[in-house]
mmCIF file of N, CA and C in Angstrom:
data_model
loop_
_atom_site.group_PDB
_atom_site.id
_atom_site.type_symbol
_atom_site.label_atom_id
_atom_site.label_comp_id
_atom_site.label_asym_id
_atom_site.label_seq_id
_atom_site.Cartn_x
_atom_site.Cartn_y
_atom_site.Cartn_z
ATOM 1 N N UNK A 1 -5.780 0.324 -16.317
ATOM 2 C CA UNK A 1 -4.872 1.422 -16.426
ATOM 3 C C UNK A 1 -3.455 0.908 -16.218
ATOM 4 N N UNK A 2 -2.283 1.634 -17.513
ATOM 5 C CA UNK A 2 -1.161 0.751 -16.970
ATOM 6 C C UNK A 2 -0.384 2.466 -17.199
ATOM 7 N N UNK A 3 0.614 2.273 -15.414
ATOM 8 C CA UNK A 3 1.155 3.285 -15.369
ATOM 9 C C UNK A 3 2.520 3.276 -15.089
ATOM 10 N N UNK A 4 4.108 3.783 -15.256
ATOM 11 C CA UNK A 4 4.961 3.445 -15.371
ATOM 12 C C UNK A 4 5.498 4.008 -14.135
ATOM 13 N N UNK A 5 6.211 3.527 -12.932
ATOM 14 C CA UNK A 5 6.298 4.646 -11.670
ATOM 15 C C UNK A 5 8.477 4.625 -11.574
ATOM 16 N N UNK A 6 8.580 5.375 -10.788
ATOM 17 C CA UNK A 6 9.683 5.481 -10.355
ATOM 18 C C UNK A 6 9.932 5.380 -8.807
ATOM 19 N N UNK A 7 10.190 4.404 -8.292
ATOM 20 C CA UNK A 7 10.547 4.500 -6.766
ATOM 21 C C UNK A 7 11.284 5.137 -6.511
ATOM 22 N N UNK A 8 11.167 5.987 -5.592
ATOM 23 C CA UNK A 8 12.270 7.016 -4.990
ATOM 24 C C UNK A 8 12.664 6.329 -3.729
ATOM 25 N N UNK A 9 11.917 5.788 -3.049
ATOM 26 C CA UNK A 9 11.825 5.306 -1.587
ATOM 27 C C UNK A 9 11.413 4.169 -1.230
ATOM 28 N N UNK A 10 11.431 3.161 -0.619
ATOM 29 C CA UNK A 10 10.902 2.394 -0.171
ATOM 30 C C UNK A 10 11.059 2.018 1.664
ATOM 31 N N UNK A 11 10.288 2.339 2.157
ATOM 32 C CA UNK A 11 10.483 1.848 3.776
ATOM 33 C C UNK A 11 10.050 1.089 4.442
ATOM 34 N N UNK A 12 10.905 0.272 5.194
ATOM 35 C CA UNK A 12 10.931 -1.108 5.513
ATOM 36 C C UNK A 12 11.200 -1.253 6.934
ATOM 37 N N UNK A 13 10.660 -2.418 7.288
ATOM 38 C CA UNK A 13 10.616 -2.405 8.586
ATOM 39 C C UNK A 13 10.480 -3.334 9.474
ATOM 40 N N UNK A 14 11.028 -4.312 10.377
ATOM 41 C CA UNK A 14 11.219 -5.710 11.026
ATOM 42 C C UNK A 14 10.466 -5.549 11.828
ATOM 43 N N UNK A 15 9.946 -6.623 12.484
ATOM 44 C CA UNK A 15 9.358 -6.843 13.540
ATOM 45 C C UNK A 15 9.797 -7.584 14.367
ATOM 46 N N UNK A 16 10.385 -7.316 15.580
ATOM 47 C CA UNK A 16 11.553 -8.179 16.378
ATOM 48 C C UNK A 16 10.825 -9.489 17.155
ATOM 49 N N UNK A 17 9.544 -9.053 17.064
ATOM 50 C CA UNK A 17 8.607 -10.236 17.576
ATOM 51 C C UNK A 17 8.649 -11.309 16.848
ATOM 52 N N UNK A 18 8.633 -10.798 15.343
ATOM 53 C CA UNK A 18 8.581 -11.795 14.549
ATOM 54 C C UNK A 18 8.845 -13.004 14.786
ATOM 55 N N UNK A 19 8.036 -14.350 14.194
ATOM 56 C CA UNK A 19 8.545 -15.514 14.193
ATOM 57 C C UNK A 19 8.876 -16.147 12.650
ATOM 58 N N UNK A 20 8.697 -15.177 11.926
ATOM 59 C CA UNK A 20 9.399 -15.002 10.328
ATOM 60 C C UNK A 20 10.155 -14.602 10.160
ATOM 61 N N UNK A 21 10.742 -14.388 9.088
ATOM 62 C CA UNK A 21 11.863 -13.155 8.409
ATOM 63 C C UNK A 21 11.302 -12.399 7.568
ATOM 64 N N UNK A 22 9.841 -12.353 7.295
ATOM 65 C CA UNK A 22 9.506 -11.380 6.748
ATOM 66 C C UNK A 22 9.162 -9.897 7.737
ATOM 67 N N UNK A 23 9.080 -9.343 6.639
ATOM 68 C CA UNK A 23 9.611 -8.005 7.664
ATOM 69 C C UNK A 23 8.024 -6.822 7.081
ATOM 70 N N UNK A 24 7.819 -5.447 7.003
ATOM 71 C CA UNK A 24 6.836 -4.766 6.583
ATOM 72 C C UNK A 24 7.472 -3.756 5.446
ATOM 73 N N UNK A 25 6.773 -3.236 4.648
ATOM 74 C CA UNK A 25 7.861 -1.944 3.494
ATOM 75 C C UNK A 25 6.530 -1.560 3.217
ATOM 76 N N UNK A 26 6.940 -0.184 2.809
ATOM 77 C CA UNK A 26 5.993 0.753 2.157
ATOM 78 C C UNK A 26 6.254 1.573 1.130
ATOM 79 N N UNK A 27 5.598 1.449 0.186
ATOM 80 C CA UNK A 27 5.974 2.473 -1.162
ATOM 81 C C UNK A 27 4.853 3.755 -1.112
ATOM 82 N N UNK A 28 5.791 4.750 -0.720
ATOM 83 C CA UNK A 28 4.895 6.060 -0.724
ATOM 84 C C UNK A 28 4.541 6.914 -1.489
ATOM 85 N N UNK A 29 3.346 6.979 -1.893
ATOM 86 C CA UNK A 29 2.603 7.954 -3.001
ATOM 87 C C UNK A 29 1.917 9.255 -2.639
ATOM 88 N N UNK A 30 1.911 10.278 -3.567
ATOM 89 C CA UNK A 30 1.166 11.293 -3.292
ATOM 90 C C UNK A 30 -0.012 10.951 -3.557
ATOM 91 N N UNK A 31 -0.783 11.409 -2.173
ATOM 92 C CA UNK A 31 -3.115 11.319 -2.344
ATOM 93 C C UNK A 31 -3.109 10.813 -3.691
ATOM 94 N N UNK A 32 -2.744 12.204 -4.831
ATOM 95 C CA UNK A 32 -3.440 12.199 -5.676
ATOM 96 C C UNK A 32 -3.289 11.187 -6.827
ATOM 97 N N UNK A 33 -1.621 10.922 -6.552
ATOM 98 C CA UNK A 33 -1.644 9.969 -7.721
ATOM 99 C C UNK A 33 -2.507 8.230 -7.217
ATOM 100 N N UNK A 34 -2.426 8.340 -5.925
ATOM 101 C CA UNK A 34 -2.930 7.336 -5.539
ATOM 102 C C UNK A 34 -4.663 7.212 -5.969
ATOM 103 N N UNK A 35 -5.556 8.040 -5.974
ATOM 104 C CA UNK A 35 -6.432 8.493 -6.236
ATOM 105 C C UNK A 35 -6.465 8.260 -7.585
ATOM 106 N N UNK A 36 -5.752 7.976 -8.737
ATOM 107 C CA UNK A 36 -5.855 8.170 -9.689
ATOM 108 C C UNK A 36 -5.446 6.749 -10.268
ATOM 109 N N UNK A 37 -4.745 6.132 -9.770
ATOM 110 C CA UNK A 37 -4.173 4.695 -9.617
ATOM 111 C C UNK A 37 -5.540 3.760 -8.957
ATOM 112 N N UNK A 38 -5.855 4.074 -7.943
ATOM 113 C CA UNK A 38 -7.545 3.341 -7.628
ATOM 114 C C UNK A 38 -8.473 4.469 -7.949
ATOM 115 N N UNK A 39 -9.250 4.408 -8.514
ATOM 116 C CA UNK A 39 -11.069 4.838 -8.410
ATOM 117 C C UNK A 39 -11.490 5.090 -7.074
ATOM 118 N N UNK A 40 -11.381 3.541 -6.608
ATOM 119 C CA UNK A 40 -12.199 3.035 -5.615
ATOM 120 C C UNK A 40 -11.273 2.998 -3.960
ATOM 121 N N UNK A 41 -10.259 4.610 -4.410
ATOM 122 C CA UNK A 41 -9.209 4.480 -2.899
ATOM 123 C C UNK A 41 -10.104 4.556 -1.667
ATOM 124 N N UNK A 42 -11.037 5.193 -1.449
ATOM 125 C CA UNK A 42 -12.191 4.860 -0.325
ATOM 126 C C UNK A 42 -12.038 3.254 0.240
ATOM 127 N N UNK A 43 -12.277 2.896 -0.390
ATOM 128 C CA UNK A 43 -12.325 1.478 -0.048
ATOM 129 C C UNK A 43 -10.648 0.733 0.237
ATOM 130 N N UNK A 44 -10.026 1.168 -0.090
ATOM 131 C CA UNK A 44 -8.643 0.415 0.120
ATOM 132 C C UNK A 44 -7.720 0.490 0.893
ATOM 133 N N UNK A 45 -8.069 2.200 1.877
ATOM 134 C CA UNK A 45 -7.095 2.888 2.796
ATOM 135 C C UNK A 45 -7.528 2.131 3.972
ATOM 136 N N UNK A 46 -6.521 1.509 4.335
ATOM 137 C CA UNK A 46 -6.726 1.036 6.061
ATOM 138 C C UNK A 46 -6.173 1.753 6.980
ATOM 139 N N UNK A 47 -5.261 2.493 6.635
ATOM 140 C CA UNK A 47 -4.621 2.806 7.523
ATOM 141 C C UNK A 47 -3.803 4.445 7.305
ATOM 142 N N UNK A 48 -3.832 5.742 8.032
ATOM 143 C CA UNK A 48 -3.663 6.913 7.687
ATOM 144 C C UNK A 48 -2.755 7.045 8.662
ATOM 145 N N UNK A 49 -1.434 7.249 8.693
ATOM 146 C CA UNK A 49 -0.463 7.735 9.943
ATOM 147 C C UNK A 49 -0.145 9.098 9.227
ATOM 148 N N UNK A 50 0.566 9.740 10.793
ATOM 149 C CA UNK A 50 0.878 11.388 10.467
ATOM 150 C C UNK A 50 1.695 11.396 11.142
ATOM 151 N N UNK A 51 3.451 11.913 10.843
ATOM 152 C CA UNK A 51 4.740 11.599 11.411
ATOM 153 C C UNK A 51 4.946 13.260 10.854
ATOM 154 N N UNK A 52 5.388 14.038 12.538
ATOM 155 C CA UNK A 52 6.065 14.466 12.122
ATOM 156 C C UNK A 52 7.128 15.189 12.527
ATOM 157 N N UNK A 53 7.792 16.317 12.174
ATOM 158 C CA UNK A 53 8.867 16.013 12.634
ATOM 159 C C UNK A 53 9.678 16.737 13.965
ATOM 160 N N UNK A 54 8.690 17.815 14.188
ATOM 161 C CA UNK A 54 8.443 18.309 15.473
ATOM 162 C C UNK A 54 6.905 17.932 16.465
ATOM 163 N N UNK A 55 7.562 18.367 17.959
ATOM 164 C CA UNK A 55 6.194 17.786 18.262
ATOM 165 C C UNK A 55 5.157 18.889 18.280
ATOM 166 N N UNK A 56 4.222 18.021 18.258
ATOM 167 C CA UNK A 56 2.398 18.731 17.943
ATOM 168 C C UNK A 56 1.939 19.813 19.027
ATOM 169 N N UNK A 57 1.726 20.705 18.393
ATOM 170 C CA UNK A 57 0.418 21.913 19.047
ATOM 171 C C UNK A 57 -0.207 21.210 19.868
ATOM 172 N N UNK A 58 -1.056 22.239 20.909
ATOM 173 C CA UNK A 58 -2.428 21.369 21.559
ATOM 174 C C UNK A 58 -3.007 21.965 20.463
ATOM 175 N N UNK A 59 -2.795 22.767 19.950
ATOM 176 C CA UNK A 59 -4.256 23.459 18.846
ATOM 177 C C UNK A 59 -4.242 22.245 17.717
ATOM 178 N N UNK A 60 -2.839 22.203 17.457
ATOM 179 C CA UNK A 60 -2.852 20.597 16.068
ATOM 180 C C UNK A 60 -3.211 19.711 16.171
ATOM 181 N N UNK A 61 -3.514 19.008 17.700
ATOM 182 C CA UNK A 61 -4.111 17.943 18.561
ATOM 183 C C UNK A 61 -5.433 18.082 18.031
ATOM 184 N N UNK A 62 -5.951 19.431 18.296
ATOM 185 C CA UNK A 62 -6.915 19.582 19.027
ATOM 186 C C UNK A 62 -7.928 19.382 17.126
ATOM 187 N N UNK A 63 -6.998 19.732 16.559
ATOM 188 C CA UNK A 63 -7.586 20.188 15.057
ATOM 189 C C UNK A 63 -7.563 18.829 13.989
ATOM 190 N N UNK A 64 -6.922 17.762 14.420
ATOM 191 C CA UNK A 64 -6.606 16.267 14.256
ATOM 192 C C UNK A 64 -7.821 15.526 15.147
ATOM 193 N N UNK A 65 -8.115 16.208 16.330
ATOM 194 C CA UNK A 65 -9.710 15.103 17.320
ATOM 195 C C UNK A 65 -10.272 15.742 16.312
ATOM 196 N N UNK A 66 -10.852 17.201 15.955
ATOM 197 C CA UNK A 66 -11.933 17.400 15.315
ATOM 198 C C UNK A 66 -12.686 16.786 13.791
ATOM 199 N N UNK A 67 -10.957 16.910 13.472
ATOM 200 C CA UNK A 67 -11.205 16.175 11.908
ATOM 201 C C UNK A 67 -11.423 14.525 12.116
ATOM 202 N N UNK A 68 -11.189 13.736 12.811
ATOM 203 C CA UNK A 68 -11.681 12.623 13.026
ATOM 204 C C UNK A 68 -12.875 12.285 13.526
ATOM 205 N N UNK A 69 -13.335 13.679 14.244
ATOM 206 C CA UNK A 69 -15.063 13.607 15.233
ATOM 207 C C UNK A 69 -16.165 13.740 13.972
ATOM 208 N N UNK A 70 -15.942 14.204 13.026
ATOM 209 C CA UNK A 70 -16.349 14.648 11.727
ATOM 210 C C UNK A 70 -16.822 13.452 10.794
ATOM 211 N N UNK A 71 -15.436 12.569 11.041
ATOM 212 C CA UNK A 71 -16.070 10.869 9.989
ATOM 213 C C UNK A 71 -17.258 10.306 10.827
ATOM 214 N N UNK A 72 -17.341 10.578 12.191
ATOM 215 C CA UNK A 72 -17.978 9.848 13.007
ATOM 216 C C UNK A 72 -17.818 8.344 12.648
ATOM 217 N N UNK A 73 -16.560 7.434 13.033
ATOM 218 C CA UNK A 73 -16.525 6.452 12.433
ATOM 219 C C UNK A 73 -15.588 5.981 13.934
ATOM 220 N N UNK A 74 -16.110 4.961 14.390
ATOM 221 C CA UNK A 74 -15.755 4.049 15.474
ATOM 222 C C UNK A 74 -14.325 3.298 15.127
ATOM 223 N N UNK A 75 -13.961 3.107 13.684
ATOM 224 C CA UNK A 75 -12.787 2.348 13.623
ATOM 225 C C UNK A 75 -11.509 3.745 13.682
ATOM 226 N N UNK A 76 -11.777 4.739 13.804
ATOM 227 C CA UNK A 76 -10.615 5.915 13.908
ATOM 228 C C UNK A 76 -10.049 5.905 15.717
ATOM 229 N N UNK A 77 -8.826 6.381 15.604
ATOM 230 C CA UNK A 77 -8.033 6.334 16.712
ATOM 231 C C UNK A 77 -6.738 7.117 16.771
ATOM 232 N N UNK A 78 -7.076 7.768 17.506
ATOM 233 C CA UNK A 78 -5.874 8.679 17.651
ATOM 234 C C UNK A 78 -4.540 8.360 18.687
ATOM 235 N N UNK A 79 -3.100 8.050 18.486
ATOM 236 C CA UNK A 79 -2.455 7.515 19.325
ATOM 237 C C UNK A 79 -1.603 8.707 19.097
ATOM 238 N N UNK A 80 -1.444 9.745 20.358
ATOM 239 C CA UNK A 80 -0.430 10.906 20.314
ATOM 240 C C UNK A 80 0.640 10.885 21.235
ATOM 241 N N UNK A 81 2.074 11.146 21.531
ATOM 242 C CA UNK A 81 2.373 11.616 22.784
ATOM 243 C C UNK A 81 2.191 12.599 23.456
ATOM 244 N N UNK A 82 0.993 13.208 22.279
ATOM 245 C CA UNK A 82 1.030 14.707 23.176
ATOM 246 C C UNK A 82 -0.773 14.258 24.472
ATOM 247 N N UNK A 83 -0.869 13.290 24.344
ATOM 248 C CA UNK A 83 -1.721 12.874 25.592
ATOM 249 C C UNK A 83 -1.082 12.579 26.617
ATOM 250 N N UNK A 84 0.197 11.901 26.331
ATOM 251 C CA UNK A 84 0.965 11.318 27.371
ATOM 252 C C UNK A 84 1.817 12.215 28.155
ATOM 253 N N UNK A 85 2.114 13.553 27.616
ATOM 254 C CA UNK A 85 3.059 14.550 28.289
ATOM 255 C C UNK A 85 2.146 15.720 29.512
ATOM 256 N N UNK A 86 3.078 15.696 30.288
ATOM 257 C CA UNK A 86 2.456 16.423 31.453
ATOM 258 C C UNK A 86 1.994 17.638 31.424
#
């Protein structure tokens, strides 16, 4: 499949640890076109973050554990601050 895209965005990102100069970037797609670009996106997603831009419900917390209790899958992990707040 050959498809013609337009970057709108690209985000990038250093790592101060680094002992390179290479740094991390991400080109962001919607699910679907991504889905449509691989077949086989099951297999290719490593990694799912959720940014946003106020902070989280306990109910949105609570509705984010459930949907992850659901894959039943040992490599999922939830890192919130809303665990960390009093």
């Amino acid at each position: 499949m050959e498809k013609e895209l337009t970057v709108l965005a690209v985000i990038e990102k250093e790592n101060m640890y680094s002992t390179n100069d290479f740094g991390t970037s991400n080109i962001i797609l919607s699910d679907t076109l991504f889905k449509e670009l691989y077949p086989d996106y099951e297999q290719r997603i490593s990694n799912i973050e959720i940014w946003t831009e106020k902070e989280i419900t306990k109910e949105q917390h609570q509705q984010l554990n459930t949907l992850m209790g659901k894959e039943h899958s040992t490599q999922l992990n939830l890192d919130s601050r809303y665990d960390t707040r009093e």
